[in-house]
């Protein structure tokens, strides 16, 4: 599958498959579909999934990949429902993390990762619709991040309960959201926040000696066996590579060396013989789980595209097309057109029993990069 065909798959199959299945009649999103594509009854809904769905619809509408009016209408209804259900359900500002379909809050934590995805969705909805209320909701969300989630030693807390370990992952998504807010509003303060997180990446998240990205830390960002800092995610190293290239465009900061190291580490530690990234490995590249989900593969795809185009390395763009081909034959095969298998074991057996909605965001994310490559 060429990159153009991957883009066509997202536009002509995945988005049309998902649009009628994204939400119920009230605009409340579905968390998972059965393998035949019918929405499954779920015990809990995660705020992050609803926010990811609203983001994809808004951004796809902006890019002209879906019919603009119905997609934006659906995204706005989904956001409206999320706001009614999950914003300050207990009177305190902030988005609740999990709830059930009847509107009961099952997890009232204000979670950093979730707030990052709220910002991503609100930024794109605000730009796509031009409606001022989204700007107000962004301010309220940022106030929670900087208030209830403030933390010592740099960065933010995992949630308003301050759990351990502290993780780089929600900071990576706050970096993504900050870049999106800068792109959608043009305001310098969002780029400044991204700059702060860039500083954390270099000072805390990167293990300079081992040349890898650490995931789990103690309260003052120390690495330790207690929080199992040895667990590494190659998919996140690829994800940072993509994000750093976006930061480079916005901030005009040099990122070549950093991207090279992160990308090489992802491939060195995580790539299997059949050309996919393992979910979790140790420092020697030994798999810690018998699983490779779909999302690390789409992170790898984006990293190949941005590294191939930034470094003028056609072999990486060829590998990106080859990876898209492998995805087409495995993760995207044997399911209704536009759907996906979310996980495989390391010996290549499909292991997902349902289709998680949360992965649409990952499948969509390479598209803006492919469009940029085509336009260059
Ligand atoms: O498990 P879901 O919600 O589909 O998320 C899938 C993955 O998304 C990535 O961007 C990372 O943040 C991972 O840590 C996360 O596991």
Tab-separated table of C-alpha atoms and ligand atoms in Angstrom:
chain	number	residue	atom	x	y	z
A	1	UNK	CA	0.000	0.000	0.000
A	2	UNK	CA	1.447	3.390	-0.918
A	3	UNK	CA	1.120	6.303	1.486
A	4	UNK	CA	-1.487	7.749	-0.850
A	5	UNK	CA	-3.461	4.516	-0.565
A	6	UNK	CA	-3.183	4.652	3.211
A	7	UNK	CA	-4.625	8.151	3.138
A	8	UNK	CA	-7.388	6.918	0.835
A	9	UNK	CA	-8.123	4.056	3.256
A	10	UNK	CA	-8.578	6.535	6.123
A	11	UNK	CA	-10.707	8.890	4.024
A	12	UNK	CA	-12.791	6.392	2.050
A	13	UNK	CA	-13.070	3.499	4.490
A	14	UNK	CA	-12.182	4.239	8.118
A	15	UNK	CA	-13.968	7.596	8.456
A	16	UNK	CA	-17.159	6.480	6.622
A	17	UNK	CA	-17.126	3.267	8.668
A	18	UNK	CA	-16.817	5.188	11.897
A	19	UNK	CA	-19.081	8.206	11.329
A	20	UNK	CA	-22.408	6.390	11.768
A	21	UNK	CA	-20.997	4.362	14.671
A	22	UNK	CA	-19.215	7.128	16.574
A	23	UNK	CA	-22.024	8.046	18.959
A	24	UNK	CA	-25.536	7.181	20.114
A	25	UNK	CA	-28.608	9.323	19.376
A	26	UNK	CA	-27.683	11.661	22.248
A	27	UNK	CA	-24.172	12.225	20.910
A	28	UNK	CA	-22.472	10.036	23.523
A	29	UNK	CA	-19.535	8.218	21.935
A	30	UNK	CA	-19.065	4.452	21.801
A	31	UNK	CA	-15.943	3.077	23.448
A	32	UNK	CA	-15.744	-0.222	21.528
A	33	UNK	CA	-17.329	-2.033	18.618
A	34	UNK	CA	-17.677	-5.789	18.282
A	35	UNK	CA	-15.529	-7.292	15.517
A	36	UNK	CA	-18.533	-7.115	13.157
A	37	UNK	CA	-18.761	-3.338	13.686
A	38	UNK	CA	-21.761	-3.134	16.014
A	39	UNK	CA	-21.400	-0.923	19.111
A	40	UNK	CA	-20.837	-2.973	22.265
A	41	UNK	CA	-22.433	-2.253	25.618
A	42	UNK	CA	-19.597	-0.953	27.775
A	43	UNK	CA	-19.350	-0.753	31.537
A	44	UNK	CA	-17.349	2.447	31.432
A	45	UNK	CA	-16.615	5.233	28.979
A	46	UNK	CA	-13.291	7.059	29.072
A	47	UNK	CA	-13.210	10.818	28.590
A	48	UNK	CA	-10.045	10.497	26.509
A	49	UNK	CA	-11.831	8.335	23.924
A	50	UNK	CA	-14.673	10.819	23.494
A	51	UNK	CA	-12.207	13.679	23.165
A	52	UNK	CA	-10.124	11.772	20.616
A	53	UNK	CA	-13.235	11.090	18.529
A	54	UNK	CA	-14.330	14.741	18.583
A	55	UNK	CA	-10.787	15.756	17.629
A	56	UNK	CA	-10.644	13.371	14.649
A	57	UNK	CA	-13.991	14.546	13.289
A	58	UNK	CA	-13.075	18.224	13.642
A	59	UNK	CA	-9.642	17.853	12.084
A	60	UNK	CA	-10.917	15.582	9.292
A	61	UNK	CA	-13.540	18.234	8.507
A	62	UNK	CA	-10.868	20.941	8.461
A	63	UNK	CA	-8.807	18.877	6.020
A	64	UNK	CA	-11.787	18.195	3.748
A	65	UNK	CA	-11.682	14.428	4.300
A	66	UNK	CA	-15.340	14.201	5.340
A	67	UNK	CA	-18.496	16.211	4.588
A	68	UNK	CA	-17.815	19.271	6.664
A	69	UNK	CA	-21.251	20.203	8.005
A	70	UNK	CA	-22.428	16.789	9.262
A	71	UNK	CA	-19.005	15.911	10.684
A	72	UNK	CA	-18.726	19.192	12.574
A	73	UNK	CA	-22.301	18.900	13.735
A	74	UNK	CA	-21.556	15.442	15.132
A	75	UNK	CA	-18.286	16.577	16.739
A	76	UNK	CA	-20.088	19.526	18.365
A	77	UNK	CA	-22.889	17.283	19.662
A	78	UNK	CA	-20.335	14.849	21.063
A	79	UNK	CA	-18.490	17.675	22.819
A	80	UNK	CA	-21.765	19.089	24.146
A	81	UNK	CA	-22.660	15.711	25.633
A	82	UNK	CA	-19.199	15.301	27.144
A	83	UNK	CA	-19.392	18.746	28.655
A	84	UNK	CA	-22.833	18.075	30.174
A	85	UNK	CA	-21.741	14.721	31.570
A	86	UNK	CA	-18.126	15.064	32.606
A	87	UNK	CA	-17.308	18.712	33.291
A	88	UNK	CA	-17.373	19.502	37.025
A	89	UNK	CA	-19.942	16.815	37.888
A	90	UNK	CA	-19.125	17.301	41.582
A	91	UNK	CA	-19.059	21.092	41.422
A	92	UNK	CA	-15.253	21.288	41.152
A	93	UNK	CA	-13.871	22.458	37.804
A	94	UNK	CA	-12.272	19.783	35.628
A	95	UNK	CA	-13.165	16.840	33.420
A	96	UNK	CA	-14.030	13.546	35.146
A	97	UNK	CA	-12.030	10.609	33.794
A	98	UNK	CA	-14.682	7.877	33.441
A	99	UNK	CA	-18.453	7.556	33.507
A	100	UNK	CA	-21.181	5.187	32.434
A	101	UNK	CA	-23.713	5.571	29.667
A	102	UNK	CA	-26.401	6.654	32.135
A	103	UNK	CA	-24.157	9.530	33.220
A	104	UNK	CA	-22.945	8.102	36.540
A	105	UNK	CA	-19.346	9.112	37.309
A	106	UNK	CA	-17.254	5.977	37.839
A	107	UNK	CA	-13.901	7.754	38.188
A	108	UNK	CA	-13.976	11.430	39.122
A	109	UNK	CA	-10.220	11.996	38.905
A	110	UNK	CA	-8.975	15.017	36.976
A	111	UNK	CA	-6.383	13.238	34.876
A	112	UNK	CA	-3.576	15.059	33.051
A	113	UNK	CA	-3.655	12.740	30.041
A	114	UNK	CA	-7.405	13.292	29.666
A	115	UNK	CA	-7.128	17.051	30.004
A	116	UNK	CA	-4.494	17.044	27.252
A	117	UNK	CA	-6.947	15.335	24.898
A	118	UNK	CA	-9.707	17.752	25.903
A	119	UNK	CA	-7.412	20.616	24.852
A	120	UNK	CA	-6.572	18.909	21.555
A	121	UNK	CA	-10.251	18.427	20.689
A	122	UNK	CA	-11.334	21.892	21.838
A	123	UNK	CA	-8.553	23.597	19.863
A	124	UNK	CA	-9.583	21.940	16.607
A	125	UNK	CA	-13.320	22.320	17.235
A	126	UNK	CA	-12.797	25.985	18.022
A	127	UNK	CA	-10.909	26.606	14.806
A	128	UNK	CA	-13.204	24.491	12.628
A	129	UNK	CA	-16.462	25.998	13.920
A	130	UNK	CA	-15.298	29.491	14.909
A	131	UNK	CA	-17.465	29.241	18.037
A	132	UNK	CA	-16.214	31.275	20.985
A	133	UNK	CA	-17.424	28.941	23.712
A	134	UNK	CA	-14.671	26.442	22.888
A	135	UNK	CA	-12.082	29.126	23.636
A	136	UNK	CA	-13.709	29.618	27.039
A	137	UNK	CA	-13.644	25.865	27.703
A	138	UNK	CA	-9.951	25.790	26.755
A	139	UNK	CA	-9.238	28.480	29.363
A	140	UNK	CA	-11.170	26.573	32.006
A	141	UNK	CA	-9.306	23.366	31.146
A	142	UNK	CA	-5.910	25.075	31.262
A	143	UNK	CA	-6.795	26.555	34.652
A	144	UNK	CA	-7.354	23.015	35.976
A	145	UNK	CA	-4.056	21.814	34.496
A	146	UNK	CA	-2.128	24.660	36.112
A	147	UNK	CA	-4.169	24.601	39.327
A	148	UNK	CA	-5.355	21.181	40.473
A	149	UNK	CA	-2.577	19.401	38.550
A	150	UNK	CA	0.342	21.646	39.535
A	151	UNK	CA	3.287	19.585	40.848
A	152	UNK	CA	6.776	20.163	42.257
A	153	UNK	CA	10.050	19.392	40.427
A	154	UNK	CA	8.777	20.477	37.020
A	155	UNK	CA	5.896	19.182	34.956
A	156	UNK	CA	2.407	18.367	36.166
A	157	UNK	CA	0.828	15.727	38.391
A	158	UNK	CA	-0.670	12.542	36.999
A	159	UNK	CA	-4.024	13.648	38.374
A	160	UNK	CA	-5.534	15.623	41.235
A	161	UNK	CA	-4.683	12.604	43.414
A	162	UNK	CA	-0.975	12.831	42.520
A	163	UNK	CA	-0.458	9.099	41.884
A	164	UNK	CA	2.923	7.486	41.312
A	165	UNK	CA	4.731	6.728	39.137
A	166	UNK	CA	4.953	10.049	37.402
A	167	UNK	CA	4.962	9.429	33.668
A	168	UNK	CA	6.319	11.132	30.599
A	169	UNK	CA	3.278	9.962	28.579
A	170	UNK	CA	0.687	12.576	29.685
A	171	UNK	CA	3.330	15.271	29.263
A	172	UNK	CA	3.924	14.069	25.710
A	173	UNK	CA	0.201	14.489	25.009
A	174	UNK	CA	0.168	17.912	26.684
A	175	UNK	CA	3.038	18.804	24.337
A	176	UNK	CA	0.903	17.600	21.412
A	177	UNK	CA	-2.092	19.617	22.651
A	178	UNK	CA	0.039	22.726	23.200
A	179	UNK	CA	1.355	22.506	19.635
A	180	UNK	CA	-2.208	22.077	18.371
A	181	UNK	CA	-3.412	25.079	20.394
A	182	UNK	CA	-0.546	27.123	18.989
A	183	UNK	CA	-1.428	25.976	15.469
A	184	UNK	CA	-5.163	26.589	15.900
A	185	UNK	CA	-5.048	29.890	17.845
A	186	UNK	CA	-1.633	31.289	16.920
A	187	UNK	CA	-1.044	32.300	20.551
A	188	UNK	CA	2.572	32.279	21.709
A	189	UNK	CA	1.760	31.144	25.266
A	190	UNK	CA	0.867	27.680	23.945
A	191	UNK	CA	4.226	27.379	22.232
A	192	UNK	CA	5.849	28.502	25.476
A	193	UNK	CA	4.169	25.596	27.288
A	194	UNK	CA	5.390	23.244	24.583
A	195	UNK	CA	8.863	24.719	25.148
A	196	UNK	CA	8.615	23.957	28.847
A	197	UNK	CA	7.769	20.332	28.085
A	198	UNK	CA	10.581	20.196	25.523
A	199	UNK	CA	12.873	21.186	28.405
A	200	UNK	CA	11.458	18.352	30.521
A	201	UNK	CA	12.068	15.875	27.739
A	202	UNK	CA	15.715	16.818	27.633
A	203	UNK	CA	16.284	17.236	31.363
A	204	UNK	CA	14.150	14.388	32.725
A	205	UNK	CA	12.556	11.997	30.258
A	206	UNK	CA	15.611	11.187	28.155
A	207	UNK	CA	18.137	8.833	29.654
A	208	UNK	CA	21.238	10.380	28.104
A	209	UNK	CA	23.517	7.516	29.039
A	210	UNK	CA	21.352	4.745	27.636
A	211	UNK	CA	20.021	6.885	24.781
A	212	UNK	CA	16.384	5.965	25.502
A	213	UNK	CA	13.162	7.592	26.647
A	214	UNK	CA	12.206	6.635	30.208
A	215	UNK	CA	8.490	6.229	30.952
A	216	UNK	CA	8.131	5.878	34.725
A	217	UNK	CA	9.596	8.021	37.493
A	218	UNK	CA	9.457	8.707	41.205
A	219	UNK	CA	8.117	11.963	42.701
A	220	UNK	CA	11.212	14.056	41.837
A	221	UNK	CA	11.649	12.432	38.397
A	222	UNK	CA	14.123	9.868	39.701
A	223	UNK	CA	14.452	6.518	37.943
A	224	UNK	CA	13.967	3.579	40.275
A	225	UNK	CA	13.137	-0.133	40.369
A	226	UNK	CA	10.208	0.660	42.697
A	227	UNK	CA	8.380	2.325	39.829
A	228	UNK	CA	9.883	-0.116	37.295
A	229	UNK	CA	11.668	2.525	35.278
A	230	UNK	CA	13.191	-0.249	33.145
A	231	UNK	CA	9.946	-0.617	31.153
A	232	UNK	CA	10.289	1.189	27.800
A	233	UNK	CA	7.759	1.962	25.060
A	234	UNK	CA	9.307	2.059	21.569
A	235	UNK	CA	6.012	3.480	20.263
A	236	UNK	CA	6.463	6.554	22.456
A	237	UNK	CA	9.995	7.094	21.102
A	238	UNK	CA	8.497	7.154	17.606
A	239	UNK	CA	5.666	9.414	18.812
A	240	UNK	CA	8.114	11.962	20.242
A	241	UNK	CA	10.052	11.903	16.950
A	242	UNK	CA	6.898	13.000	15.135
A	243	UNK	CA	6.021	15.627	17.750
A	244	UNK	CA	9.525	17.071	17.773
A	245	UNK	CA	9.350	17.630	14.015
A	246	UNK	CA	6.137	19.596	14.592
A	247	UNK	CA	7.867	21.566	17.329
A	248	UNK	CA	10.761	22.258	14.984
A	249	UNK	CA	8.368	23.801	12.464
A	250	UNK	CA	6.621	25.919	15.107
A	251	UNK	CA	9.551	27.006	17.266
A	252	UNK	CA	12.394	26.825	14.764
A	253	UNK	CA	14.484	24.890	17.259
A	254	UNK	CA	16.951	22.293	15.966
A	255	UNK	CA	15.752	18.761	16.733
A	256	UNK	CA	17.728	16.638	14.244
A	257	UNK	CA	20.001	15.025	16.802
A	258	UNK	CA	17.186	14.330	19.272
A	259	UNK	CA	14.915	12.893	16.607
A	260	UNK	CA	17.722	10.735	15.279
A	261	UNK	CA	18.401	9.261	18.706
A	262	UNK	CA	14.747	8.632	19.568
A	263	UNK	CA	13.939	7.147	16.187
A	264	UNK	CA	17.017	4.890	16.226
A	265	UNK	CA	16.205	3.727	19.766
A	266	UNK	CA	12.609	2.873	18.787
A	267	UNK	CA	13.834	0.753	15.888
A	268	UNK	CA	16.795	-0.798	17.719
A	269	UNK	CA	14.780	-1.801	20.784
A	270	UNK	CA	11.319	-2.363	19.430
A	271	UNK	CA	11.292	-3.624	15.855
A	272	UNK	CA	10.375	-7.281	15.341
A	273	UNK	CA	11.675	-9.419	12.480
A	274	UNK	CA	8.344	-8.953	10.713
A	275	UNK	CA	8.644	-5.169	10.862
A	276	UNK	CA	6.340	-4.079	13.690
A	277	UNK	CA	7.018	-2.328	17.002
A	278	UNK	CA	6.512	-4.277	20.244
A	279	UNK	CA	4.427	-2.559	22.944
A	280	UNK	CA	6.935	-2.770	25.780
A	281	UNK	CA	10.594	-3.794	26.019
A	282	UNK	CA	13.525	-3.561	28.410
A	283	UNK	CA	16.768	-1.725	27.831
A	284	UNK	CA	18.186	-4.687	25.892
A	285	UNK	CA	15.168	-4.786	23.610
A	286	UNK	CA	13.680	-7.894	25.225
A	287	UNK	CA	9.877	-7.822	24.912
A	288	UNK	CA	8.131	-7.465	28.266
A	289	UNK	CA	4.698	-8.269	26.855
A	290	UNK	CA	3.550	-10.659	24.157
A	291	UNK	CA	1.711	-7.920	22.302
A	292	UNK	CA	2.033	-5.391	19.554
A	293	UNK	CA	-0.960	-3.092	19.401
A	294	UNK	CA	-1.880	-1.076	16.339
A	295	UNK	CA	-0.998	2.315	17.829
A	296	UNK	CA	2.805	1.822	18.002
A	297	UNK	CA	2.699	0.926	14.297
A	298	UNK	CA	0.969	4.181	13.358
A	299	UNK	CA	3.488	6.065	15.518
A	300	UNK	CA	6.256	4.306	13.597
A	301	UNK	CA	4.557	5.251	10.335
A	302	UNK	CA	4.464	8.942	11.295
A	303	UNK	CA	8.076	8.844	12.466
A	304	UNK	CA	9.184	7.284	9.168
A	305	UNK	CA	7.331	9.966	7.203
A	306	UNK	CA	8.698	12.923	9.174
A	307	UNK	CA	12.229	11.550	9.381
A	308	UNK	CA	12.190	10.631	5.703
A	309	UNK	CA	11.044	14.064	4.612
A	310	UNK	CA	13.060	16.136	7.113
A	311	UNK	CA	16.300	14.301	6.427
A	312	UNK	CA	15.699	13.775	2.689
A	313	UNK	CA	15.997	10.065	3.210
A	314	UNK	CA	13.919	8.369	0.511
A	315	UNK	CA	14.630	4.934	1.994
A	316	UNK	CA	12.613	5.892	5.088
A	317	UNK	CA	9.690	6.999	2.917
A	318	UNK	CA	9.921	3.661	1.105
A	319	UNK	CA	9.869	1.899	4.461
A	320	UNK	CA	6.821	3.986	5.421
A	321	UNK	CA	5.005	2.752	2.310
A	322	UNK	CA	6.112	-0.819	3.057
A	323	UNK	CA	4.792	-0.498	6.625
A	324	UNK	CA	1.467	0.809	5.313
A	325	UNK	CA	1.409	-2.302	3.119
A	326	UNK	CA	2.040	-4.569	6.095
A	327	UNK	CA	-0.726	-2.842	8.039
A	328	UNK	CA	-3.101	-3.373	5.140
A	329	UNK	CA	-2.390	-7.112	5.132
A	330	UNK	CA	-2.612	-7.632	8.891
A	331	UNK	CA	-4.201	-5.049	11.210
A	332	UNK	CA	-6.620	-3.775	8.569
A	333	UNK	CA	-7.509	-7.159	7.033
A	334	UNK	CA	-10.138	-9.752	7.891
A	335	UNK	CA	-12.519	-7.180	9.391
A	336	UNK	CA	-15.310	-5.047	7.902
A	337	UNK	CA	-13.852	-2.455	5.501
A	338	UNK	CA	-12.614	0.530	7.496
A	339	UNK	CA	-12.307	-1.419	10.764
A	340	UNK	CA	-9.148	-2.852	12.341
A	341	UNK	CA	-7.654	-5.527	14.508
A	342	UNK	CA	-6.148	-3.681	17.435
A	343	UNK	CA	-3.503	-6.168	18.586
A	344	UNK	CA	-1.394	-9.178	17.640
A	345	UNK	CA	0.790	-11.514	19.661
A	346	UNK	CA	4.476	-11.404	18.815
A	347	UNK	CA	4.193	-14.566	16.753
A	348	UNK	CA	1.565	-12.894	14.608
A	349	UNK	CA	-1.792	-14.088	15.954
A	350	UNK	CA	-4.615	-11.532	16.168
A	351	UNK	CA	-5.422	-11.044	19.847
A	352	UNK	CA	-8.045	-8.283	20.061
A	353	UNK	CA	-11.619	-9.323	20.746
A	354	UNK	CA	-13.128	-5.901	19.998
A	355	UNK	CA	-12.446	-2.717	18.031
A	356	UNK	CA	-11.494	0.126	20.388
A	357	UNK	CA	-12.706	3.532	19.240
A	358	UNK	CA	-9.638	5.118	20.827
A	359	UNK	CA	-7.441	3.818	17.993
A	360	UNK	CA	-9.157	5.873	15.271
A	361	UNK	CA	-7.130	8.849	16.507
A	362	UNK	CA	-3.911	6.911	15.906
A	363	UNK	CA	-4.953	5.758	12.448
A	364	UNK	CA	-5.924	9.295	11.503
A	365	UNK	CA	-2.748	10.970	12.821
A	366	UNK	CA	-0.431	10.029	9.902
A	367	UNK	CA	-2.823	11.701	7.441
A	368	UNK	CA	-1.840	15.359	8.047
A	369	UNK	CA	1.821	14.304	7.696
A	370	UNK	CA	1.137	12.468	4.434
A	371	UNK	CA	-0.747	15.512	3.120
A	372	UNK	CA	2.191	17.723	4.097
A	373	UNK	CA	4.599	15.365	2.333
A	374	UNK	CA	2.461	15.355	-0.816
A	375	UNK	CA	2.287	19.158	-0.789
A	376	UNK	CA	6.069	19.538	-0.418
B	1	LIG	O1	-5.203	2.477	25.091
B	1	LIG	P1	-5.627	3.643	24.286
B	1	LIG	O2	-6.513	4.595	25.000
B	1	LIG	O3	-6.145	3.244	22.953
B	1	LIG	O4	-4.301	4.482	24.038
B	1	LIG	C1	-3.313	3.977	23.261
B	1	LIG	C2	-1.973	4.641	23.487
B	1	LIG	O5	-1.948	5.951	22.972
B	1	LIG	C3	-0.618	6.470	22.864
B	1	LIG	O6	-0.642	7.725	22.276
B	1	LIG	C4	0.055	6.494	24.178
B	1	LIG	O7	-0.416	7.529	24.985
B	1	LIG	C5	-0.087	5.157	24.886
B	1	LIG	O8	0.450	5.210	26.152
B	1	LIG	C6	-1.503	4.675	24.916
B	1	LIG	O9	-1.582	3.398	25.490
